[in-house]
Amino acid sequence: MSTGTPADGVRLRVVSYNVHGQRDDAAALAAVVRTAEPDVVIVQEGARRFRWRQRNAALAASFGLVVAAGGLPSLGNVLLTSLRVRVLDTRCRRFPLTPGRHLRGAAFADCLVGGARFTLAGSHLSTDPAERPAQARALRQDLAGAAWPVIAGADVNEGPDGPAWATLAEGLTDTAVAMDRADRLTYSCADPRRRIDALFVDPRIAVLDYDVVDTPQTRRASDHFPILVDLRLPVTD
């Protein structure tokens, strides 16, 4: 990690990761994130039921981070930060429920790091293609209303050719495309065929590097590969 300077903006390392409900190799999962040394981790499929606060705190501690927002109120979306990042405000939302379907939601945190303010967001859209577009529109409206440049990680559950993905990407930078690495597949670890996980950022944020981390450890840690992105944020203070 590099803190950057006011002259060139503030650098931030971000991981967006569907952790599969921590049902796989917990030691490998912790090692993957610790090796990446992120400033923030956007988690999908974190704890959302029994003892969810303690379980998410334990996950964060295993990464060397703390919980900023999420859990049950955002239906398993969790935002984790290093102590370098100051969390100013948090909020969660739940998408309208379609009877008989899984609840979905999103978590948000307004943050400050080295003179740069930003809004961090994480979400996990439905596996049902009939539900995803409305969820994407609701999330995009939330992102459009953010006061600071947005960093949004999501398991979209569809590829870049889908309508929900297009809605989320509107007006934002797809970090994989920015680095000409849209061919890096994120799902599944057992048989990689699709890019369904994304990190979108405000155009004012520079994308310095992008990777989908495919190692023996990541293949044991979850059914999704983590996205690792280095950013440069504009100074806002």
Coordinates of C-alpha atoms in Angstrom, one line a residue:
M1 CA 0.0 0.0 0.0
S2 CA 1.1 3.5 -0.7
T3 CA -0.4 6.6 1.0
G4 CA 0.3 8.9 -1.9
T5 CA 0.7 12.7 -1.6
P6 CA -1.6 15.7 -2.2
A7 CA 0.3 16.3 -5.4
D8 CA -0.7 13.0 -7.0
G9 CA -3.8 12.1 -5.1
V10 CA -4.3 9.4 -2.4
R11 CA -3.7 5.8 -3.2
L12 CA -6.1 3.1 -2.0
R13 CA -6.0 -0.6 -2.4
V14 CA -9.4 -2.3 -2.7
V15 CA -10.5 -6.0 -2.6
S16 CA -14.0 -7.0 -3.6
Y17 CA -14.7 -10.6 -2.6
N18 CA -17.7 -13.0 -2.4
V19 CA -16.5 -15.1 0.5
H20 CA -19.2 -17.8 -0.1
G21 CA -20.5 -17.5 3.4
Q22 CA -17.1 -18.6 4.8
R23 CA -18.0 -22.2 4.0
D24 CA -14.6 -23.0 2.5
D25 CA -11.0 -22.9 3.8
A26 CA -11.0 -20.1 6.4
A27 CA -7.3 -20.1 6.8
A28 CA -6.8 -19.7 3.0
L29 CA -9.3 -16.9 2.9
A30 CA -7.5 -15.0 5.6
A31 CA -4.2 -15.6 3.9
V32 CA -5.5 -14.4 0.6
V33 CA -6.6 -11.0 2.0
R34 CA -3.7 -10.5 4.3
T35 CA -1.3 -11.1 1.4
A36 CA -3.1 -8.4 -0.7
E37 CA -2.7 -5.8 2.1
P38 CA -5.9 -3.9 1.2
D39 CA -7.1 -0.6 2.7
V40 CA -10.7 -1.7 2.2
V41 CA -12.5 -5.0 1.5
I42 CA -16.0 -5.1 0.0
V43 CA -17.5 -8.5 1.1
Q44 CA -20.4 -10.3 -0.4
E45 CA -22.0 -13.3 1.5
G46 CA -20.7 -12.2 4.9
A47 CA -22.6 -13.2 8.0
R48 CA -26.3 -12.1 8.1
R49 CA -28.0 -14.4 10.6
F50 CA -27.1 -15.9 14.0
R51 CA -24.3 -14.0 15.8
W52 CA -23.7 -12.0 12.6
R53 CA -21.9 -9.1 14.4
Q54 CA -19.4 -11.4 16.1
R55 CA -18.9 -13.5 13.0
N56 CA -18.2 -10.5 10.8
A57 CA -15.9 -9.0 13.4
A58 CA -14.0 -12.3 13.5
L59 CA -13.7 -12.3 9.7
A60 CA -12.4 -8.7 9.7
A61 CA -9.9 -9.5 12.5
S62 CA -8.6 -12.5 10.5
F63 CA -7.9 -10.0 7.7
G64 CA -6.3 -7.5 10.0
L65 CA -9.2 -5.1 9.4
V66 CA -12.3 -3.7 11.2
V67 CA -16.0 -3.7 10.3
A68 CA -17.2 -0.4 8.9
A69 CA -20.8 -1.3 7.9
G70 CA -23.1 -4.1 6.9
G71 CA -24.1 -7.5 8.0
L72 CA -27.8 -8.3 8.8
P73 CA -29.1 -4.8 7.9
S74 CA -27.6 -5.1 4.4
L75 CA -28.2 -8.9 4.1
G76 CA -24.7 -10.1 4.1
N77 CA -22.9 -7.2 2.4
V78 CA -20.1 -6.1 4.7
L79 CA -17.5 -3.2 4.3
L80 CA -14.2 -3.7 6.1
T81 CA -11.5 -1.1 6.4
S82 CA -7.9 -0.7 7.7
L83 CA -7.2 1.8 10.5
R84 CA -5.8 4.1 7.9
V85 CA -9.4 4.8 6.7
R86 CA -11.6 6.9 8.8
V87 CA -15.3 6.0 8.5
L88 CA -17.6 9.1 8.7
D89 CA -21.0 7.7 8.2
T90 CA -22.7 4.4 7.3
R91 CA -26.1 3.2 6.0
C92 CA -27.7 0.0 4.6
R93 CA -30.5 -0.7 2.3
R94 CA -32.7 -3.7 1.4
F95 CA -34.1 -4.1 -2.1
P96 CA -37.9 -4.7 -2.5
L97 CA -38.7 -8.3 -1.8
T98 CA -40.1 -10.5 -4.4
P99 CA -42.2 -13.2 -2.7
G100 CA -40.4 -16.5 -2.5
R101 CA -37.0 -15.1 -3.4
H102 CA -33.8 -14.4 -1.4
L103 CA -33.5 -11.0 0.2
R104 CA -30.8 -8.7 -1.3
G105 CA -29.3 -5.4 -0.2
A106 CA -26.4 -3.1 -0.1
A107 CA -24.0 -1.4 2.4
F108 CA -22.5 2.1 2.2
A109 CA -19.8 4.0 4.1
D110 CA -18.6 7.5 3.6
C111 CA -14.9 7.5 4.3
L112 CA -11.8 9.7 4.6
V113 CA -8.3 8.7 3.8
G114 CA -5.3 11.1 3.5
G115 CA -7.5 14.1 2.5
A116 CA -9.6 12.2 0.0
R117 CA -13.3 11.5 0.8
F118 CA -15.1 8.7 -0.9
T119 CA -18.2 6.6 -0.7
L120 CA -17.7 2.9 -0.4
A121 CA -20.5 0.6 -1.5
G122 CA -21.1 -3.2 -1.7
S123 CA -23.9 -5.3 -3.0
H124 CA -24.9 -8.7 -4.2
L125 CA -27.7 -8.8 -6.8
S126 CA -30.2 -11.6 -7.3
T127 CA -29.6 -14.8 -9.2
D128 CA -33.0 -14.3 -10.8
P129 CA -32.6 -12.3 -14.1
A130 CA -36.2 -10.9 -13.6
E131 CA -35.2 -9.3 -10.3
R132 CA -31.7 -8.0 -11.1
P133 CA -32.6 -4.9 -13.3
A134 CA -34.8 -3.3 -10.6
Q135 CA -32.2 -4.0 -7.9
A136 CA -29.5 -2.5 -10.2
R137 CA -31.6 0.6 -10.7
A138 CA -32.1 1.1 -7.0
L139 CA -28.4 0.7 -6.3
R140 CA -27.4 3.0 -9.1
Q141 CA -29.8 5.7 -7.7
D142 CA -28.1 5.4 -4.4
L143 CA -24.7 5.7 -5.9
A144 CA -25.8 8.7 -8.0
G145 CA -26.8 10.4 -4.8
A146 CA -23.5 10.0 -3.1
A147 CA -21.8 13.2 -2.0
W148 CA -18.2 11.9 -2.7
P149 CA -16.6 9.9 -5.5
V150 CA -17.9 6.3 -5.4
I151 CA -16.1 3.0 -5.2
A152 CA -18.7 0.2 -5.6
G153 CA -18.0 -3.6 -5.6
A154 CA -20.7 -6.1 -6.5
D155 CA -21.4 -9.7 -7.3
V156 CA -23.7 -8.8 -10.2
N157 CA -24.7 -12.4 -10.9
E158 CA -24.5 -11.6 -14.6
G159 CA -21.8 -10.6 -17.1
P160 CA -21.1 -7.3 -18.7
D161 CA -23.6 -8.0 -21.5
G162 CA -26.5 -8.0 -19.0
P163 CA -29.0 -5.2 -18.4
A164 CA -28.2 -5.0 -14.6
W165 CA -24.5 -4.7 -15.3
A166 CA -25.1 -1.9 -17.8
T167 CA -27.2 0.0 -15.3
L168 CA -24.6 -0.2 -12.7
A169 CA -21.8 0.8 -15.1
E170 CA -23.6 3.9 -16.4
G171 CA -21.5 6.9 -15.7
L172 CA -18.9 4.9 -13.8
T173 CA -15.6 3.3 -14.7
D174 CA -15.4 -0.5 -15.0
T175 CA -12.0 -1.0 -13.4
A176 CA -11.3 -4.2 -15.4
V177 CA -12.0 -2.4 -18.7
A178 CA -9.9 0.5 -17.7
M179 CA -6.9 -1.8 -17.4
D180 CA -7.8 -3.9 -20.5
R181 CA -8.3 -6.9 -18.3
A182 CA -12.0 -7.7 -18.9
D183 CA -11.0 -11.2 -19.9
R184 CA -10.1 -12.1 -16.3
L185 CA -12.9 -14.4 -15.1
T186 CA -14.2 -14.3 -11.5
Y187 CA -16.5 -17.3 -11.3
S188 CA -16.3 -20.1 -10.5
C189 CA -13.0 -21.1 -9.0
A190 CA -13.6 -24.7 -9.8
D191 CA -14.4 -23.9 -13.5
P192 CA -13.8 -20.2 -14.4
R193 CA -16.2 -19.2 -17.2
R194 CA -17.8 -15.9 -16.3
R195 CA -17.0 -12.4 -15.1
I196 CA -19.9 -11.7 -12.8
D197 CA -18.0 -9.7 -10.1
A198 CA -17.1 -6.1 -10.7
L199 CA -15.6 -3.0 -9.1
F200 CA -17.0 0.3 -10.5
V201 CA -15.5 3.7 -9.6
D202 CA -16.2 7.4 -10.2
P203 CA -14.4 8.7 -13.3
R204 CA -12.5 11.1 -11.1
I205 CA -10.8 8.1 -9.5
A206 CA -7.7 6.8 -11.5
V207 CA -7.4 3.1 -11.9
L208 CA -3.7 2.1 -11.4
D209 CA -3.9 -1.6 -11.5
Y210 CA -6.5 -4.5 -11.6
D211 CA -6.2 -8.2 -11.1
V212 CA -8.4 -11.2 -10.5
V213 CA -6.3 -13.2 -8.0
D214 CA -6.1 -16.8 -9.1
T215 CA -3.8 -18.9 -6.9
P216 CA -4.1 -22.3 -5.1
Q217 CA -5.2 -20.4 -2.0
T218 CA -8.0 -18.5 -3.7
R219 CA -9.3 -21.7 -5.2
R220 CA -9.6 -23.1 -1.7
A221 CA -10.9 -20.0 -0.1
S222 CA -14.2 -19.4 -1.9
D223 CA -16.1 -20.2 -5.0
H224 CA -15.4 -16.7 -6.4
F225 CA -11.9 -15.2 -7.1
P226 CA -11.2 -11.9 -5.4
I227 CA -10.8 -8.7 -7.4
L228 CA -7.8 -6.6 -6.4
V229 CA -7.6 -3.0 -7.6
D230 CA -5.2 -0.1 -6.9
L231 CA -6.8 3.4 -7.2
R232 CA -5.7 7.0 -6.9
L233 CA -8.3 9.2 -5.3
P234 CA -8.6 13.0 -5.8
V235 CA -7.9 15.0 -2.7
T236 CA -11.2 16.6 -1.6
D237 CA -10.2 18.4 1.7

